Short mmCIF file of C-alpha atoms and ligand atoms in Angstrom, two decimals:
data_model
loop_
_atom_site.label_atom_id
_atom_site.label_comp_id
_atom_site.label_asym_id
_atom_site.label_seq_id
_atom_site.Cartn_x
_atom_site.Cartn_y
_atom_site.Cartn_z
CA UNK A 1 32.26 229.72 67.46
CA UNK A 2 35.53 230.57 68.90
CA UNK A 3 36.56 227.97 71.16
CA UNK A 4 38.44 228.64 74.38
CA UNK A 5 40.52 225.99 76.19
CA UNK A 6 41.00 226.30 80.09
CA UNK A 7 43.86 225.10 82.27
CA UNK A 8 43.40 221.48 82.56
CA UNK A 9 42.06 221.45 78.54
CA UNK A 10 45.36 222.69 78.06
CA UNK A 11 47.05 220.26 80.15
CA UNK A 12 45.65 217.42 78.22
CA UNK A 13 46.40 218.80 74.80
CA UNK A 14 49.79 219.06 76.10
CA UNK A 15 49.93 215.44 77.06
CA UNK A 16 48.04 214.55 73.70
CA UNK A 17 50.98 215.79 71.64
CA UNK A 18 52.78 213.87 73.60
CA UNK A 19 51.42 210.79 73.36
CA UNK A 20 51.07 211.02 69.58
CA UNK A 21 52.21 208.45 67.32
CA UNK A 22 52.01 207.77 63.92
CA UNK A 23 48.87 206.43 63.39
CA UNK A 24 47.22 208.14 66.52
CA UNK A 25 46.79 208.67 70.33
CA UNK A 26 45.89 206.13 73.04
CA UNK A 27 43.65 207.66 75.84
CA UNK A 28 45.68 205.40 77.68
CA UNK A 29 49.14 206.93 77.71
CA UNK A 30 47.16 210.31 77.99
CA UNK A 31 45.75 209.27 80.98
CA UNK A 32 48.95 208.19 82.52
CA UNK A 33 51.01 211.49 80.95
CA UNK A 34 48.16 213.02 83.17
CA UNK A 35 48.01 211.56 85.79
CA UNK A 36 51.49 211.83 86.79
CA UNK A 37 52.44 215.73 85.89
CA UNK A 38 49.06 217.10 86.56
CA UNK A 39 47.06 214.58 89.48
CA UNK A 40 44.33 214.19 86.60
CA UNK A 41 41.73 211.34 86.91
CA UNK A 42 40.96 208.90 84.55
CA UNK A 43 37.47 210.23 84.72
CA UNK A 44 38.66 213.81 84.07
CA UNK A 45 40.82 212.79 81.00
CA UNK A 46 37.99 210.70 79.52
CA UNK A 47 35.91 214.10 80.39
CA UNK A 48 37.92 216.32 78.34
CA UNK A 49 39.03 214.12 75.50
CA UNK A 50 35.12 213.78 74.77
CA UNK A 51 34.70 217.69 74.92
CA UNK A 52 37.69 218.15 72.90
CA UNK A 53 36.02 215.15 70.47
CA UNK A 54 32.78 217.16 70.32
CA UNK A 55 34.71 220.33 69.14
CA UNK A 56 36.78 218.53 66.50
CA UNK A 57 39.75 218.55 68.14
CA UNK A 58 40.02 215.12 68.64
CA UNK A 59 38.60 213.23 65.75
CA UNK A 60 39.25 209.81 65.07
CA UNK A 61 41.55 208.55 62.01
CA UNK A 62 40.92 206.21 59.03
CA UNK A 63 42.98 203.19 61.52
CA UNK A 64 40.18 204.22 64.01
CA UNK A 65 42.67 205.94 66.31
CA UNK A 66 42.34 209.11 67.68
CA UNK A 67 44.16 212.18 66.87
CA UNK A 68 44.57 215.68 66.79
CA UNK A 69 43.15 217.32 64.51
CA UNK A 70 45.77 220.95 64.10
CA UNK A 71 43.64 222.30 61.89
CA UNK A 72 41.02 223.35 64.14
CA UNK A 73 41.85 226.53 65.88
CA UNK A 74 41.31 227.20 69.61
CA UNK A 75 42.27 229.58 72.16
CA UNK A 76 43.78 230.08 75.63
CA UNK A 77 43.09 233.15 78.38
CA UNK A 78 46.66 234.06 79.32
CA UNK A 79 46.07 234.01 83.34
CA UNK A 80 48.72 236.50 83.67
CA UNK A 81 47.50 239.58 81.51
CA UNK A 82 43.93 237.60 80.69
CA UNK A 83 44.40 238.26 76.85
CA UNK A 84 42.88 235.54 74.92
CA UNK A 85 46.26 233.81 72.95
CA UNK A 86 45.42 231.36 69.85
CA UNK A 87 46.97 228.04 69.93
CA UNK A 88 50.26 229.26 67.85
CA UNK A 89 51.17 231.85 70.19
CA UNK A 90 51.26 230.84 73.46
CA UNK A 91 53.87 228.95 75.97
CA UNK A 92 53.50 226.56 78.33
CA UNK A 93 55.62 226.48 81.01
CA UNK A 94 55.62 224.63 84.30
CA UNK A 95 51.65 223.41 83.50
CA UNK A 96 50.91 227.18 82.89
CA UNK A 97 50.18 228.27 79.34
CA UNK A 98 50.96 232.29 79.21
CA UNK A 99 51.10 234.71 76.62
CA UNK A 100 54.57 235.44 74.74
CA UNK A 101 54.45 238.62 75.91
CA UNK A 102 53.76 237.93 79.63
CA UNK A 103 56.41 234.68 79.17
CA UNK A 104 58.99 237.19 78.12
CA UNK A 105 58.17 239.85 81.01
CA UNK A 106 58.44 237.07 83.49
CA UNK A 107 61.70 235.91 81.85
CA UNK A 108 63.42 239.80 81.82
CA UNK A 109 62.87 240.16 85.02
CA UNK A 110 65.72 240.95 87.02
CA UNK A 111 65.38 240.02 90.72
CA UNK A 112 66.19 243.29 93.10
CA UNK A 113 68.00 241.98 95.94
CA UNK A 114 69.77 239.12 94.42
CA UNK A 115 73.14 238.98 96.93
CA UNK A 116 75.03 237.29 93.43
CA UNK A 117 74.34 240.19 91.43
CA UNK A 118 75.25 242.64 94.24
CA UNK A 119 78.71 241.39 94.80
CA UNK A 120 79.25 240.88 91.18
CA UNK A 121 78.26 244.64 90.69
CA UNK A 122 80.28 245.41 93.31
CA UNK A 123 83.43 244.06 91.96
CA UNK A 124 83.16 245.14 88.47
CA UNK A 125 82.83 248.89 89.38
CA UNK A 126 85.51 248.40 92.20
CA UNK A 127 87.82 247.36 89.32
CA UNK A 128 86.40 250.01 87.42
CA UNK A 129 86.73 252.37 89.75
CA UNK A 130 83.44 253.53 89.97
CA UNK A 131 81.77 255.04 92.38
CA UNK A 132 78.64 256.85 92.58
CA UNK A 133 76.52 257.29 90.08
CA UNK A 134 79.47 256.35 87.57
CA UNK A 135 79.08 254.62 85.02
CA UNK A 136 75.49 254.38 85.20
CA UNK A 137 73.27 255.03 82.49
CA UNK A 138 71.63 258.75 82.45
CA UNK A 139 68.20 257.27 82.93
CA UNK A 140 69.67 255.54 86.17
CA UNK A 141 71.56 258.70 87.03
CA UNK A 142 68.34 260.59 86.72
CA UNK A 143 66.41 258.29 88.51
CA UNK A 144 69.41 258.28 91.94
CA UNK A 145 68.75 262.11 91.49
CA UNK A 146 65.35 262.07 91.62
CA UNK A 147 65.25 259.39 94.73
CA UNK A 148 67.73 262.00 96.24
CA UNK A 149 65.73 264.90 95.83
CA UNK A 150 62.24 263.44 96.79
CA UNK A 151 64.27 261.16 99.58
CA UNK A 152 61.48 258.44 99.25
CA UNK A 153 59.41 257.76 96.27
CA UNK A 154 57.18 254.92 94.68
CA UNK A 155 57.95 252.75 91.81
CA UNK A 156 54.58 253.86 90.54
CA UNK A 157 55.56 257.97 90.63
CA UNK A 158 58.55 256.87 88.69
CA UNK A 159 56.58 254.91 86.11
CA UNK A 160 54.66 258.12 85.99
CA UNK A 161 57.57 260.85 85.74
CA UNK A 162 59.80 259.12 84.13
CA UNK A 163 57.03 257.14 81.20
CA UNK A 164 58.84 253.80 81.73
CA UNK A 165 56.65 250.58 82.21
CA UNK A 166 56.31 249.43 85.48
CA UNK A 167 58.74 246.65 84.69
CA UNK A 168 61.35 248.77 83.53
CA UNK A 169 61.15 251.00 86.48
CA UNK A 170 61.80 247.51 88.39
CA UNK A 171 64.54 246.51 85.88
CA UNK A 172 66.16 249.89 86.38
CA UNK A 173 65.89 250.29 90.56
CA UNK A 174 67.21 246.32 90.27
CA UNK A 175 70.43 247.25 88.44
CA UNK A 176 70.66 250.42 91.14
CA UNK A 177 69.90 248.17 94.02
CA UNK A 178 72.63 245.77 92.65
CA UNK A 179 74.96 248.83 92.64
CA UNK A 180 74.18 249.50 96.27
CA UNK A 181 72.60 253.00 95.53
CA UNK A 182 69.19 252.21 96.38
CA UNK A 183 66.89 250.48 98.71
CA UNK A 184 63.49 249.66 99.67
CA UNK A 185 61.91 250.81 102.73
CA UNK A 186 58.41 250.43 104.13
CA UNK A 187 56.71 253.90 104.92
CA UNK A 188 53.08 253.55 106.32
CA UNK A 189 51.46 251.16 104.07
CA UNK A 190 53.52 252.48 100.98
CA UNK A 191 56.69 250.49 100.08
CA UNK A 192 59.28 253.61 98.69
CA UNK A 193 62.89 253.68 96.99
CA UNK A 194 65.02 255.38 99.19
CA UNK A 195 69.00 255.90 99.02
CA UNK A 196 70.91 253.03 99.52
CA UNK A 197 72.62 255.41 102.36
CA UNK A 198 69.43 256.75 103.77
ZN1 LIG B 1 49.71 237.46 78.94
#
């Protein structure tokens, strides 16, 4: 039976590993761990130790401690892209165990009006001389084009036209929007790219 571990399961393996010493785990210093990072009860902790102790997870030693047992494989559903993520492949971060794949998305991500990254961009193609589309890569000269011709568009038509992910399309209208090429603007109930000029 495949076993699959929600949040606050999670949360107390977490704190389990923590707790670990040599010869074992005290539900004690689980319960505090708990307690303190995630607002756990005792109650709950006792709870999910005894689940995790009825799927082998928690065993109890030849000192009659408990411990861990690693060799019993479990899983996680990554709440970002739902994938289910065995126990050797996914991150937890913040109380929030996510796929490597979503952890890295999240971590690429560049933010689009960032006012650091604007002024920064700014000054390096001042120095540069830049202006324009110079400099720019041809995908991000394509995309200004396209903006241009269409005057507003989606990020979603240029996911389409241009077959980038819709994370690249944001990575690329970020580094345009740092440039000062592009904007957003709200038209009806659609949010568009338009340029920065427009
Ligand atoms: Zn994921």
């Amino acid at each position: 039976m495949k076993l699959v571990l929600d949040e606050e399961e999670i949360w107390i393996i977490e704190c389990i590993k923590e707790a670990h010493i040599d010869c074992g785990f005290h539900v004690r210093d689980v319960i505090k761990k708990a307690k303190a990072r995630y607002g756990l009860s005792r109650s709950t902790v006792y709870e999910i130790i005894s689940y995790l102790e009825f799927h082998g997870l928690v065993k109890t030693n030849k000192s009659g401690n408990r411990e861990l047992d690693q060799s019993i494989s479990y899983f996680i559903v990554c709440p970002v892209c739902g994938k289910e993520v065995p126990e050797n492949e996914y991150i937890v971060e913040n109380g929030r165990a996510i796929c490597e794949d979503c952890y890295l998305e999240e971590h690429q991500r560049i933010k689009f009006a960032d006012p650091m990254a604007v002024r920064s961009k700014k000054l390096f193609r001042k120095s540069h001389g830049l202006e324009g589309t110079e400099g720019l890569t041809d995908i991000q000269k394509d995309l200004c084009e396209f903006i241009q011709t269409e005057g507003a568009v989606t990020p979603e038509k240029i996911s389409t036209l241009f077959g980038l992910t819709p994370q690249e399309t944001k990575n690329q209208l970020a580094i345009l929007r740092h440039c000062e090429l592009v904007k957003w603007r709200q038209i009806g109930d659609e949010i568009c790219i338009v340029l920065f000029d427009s």
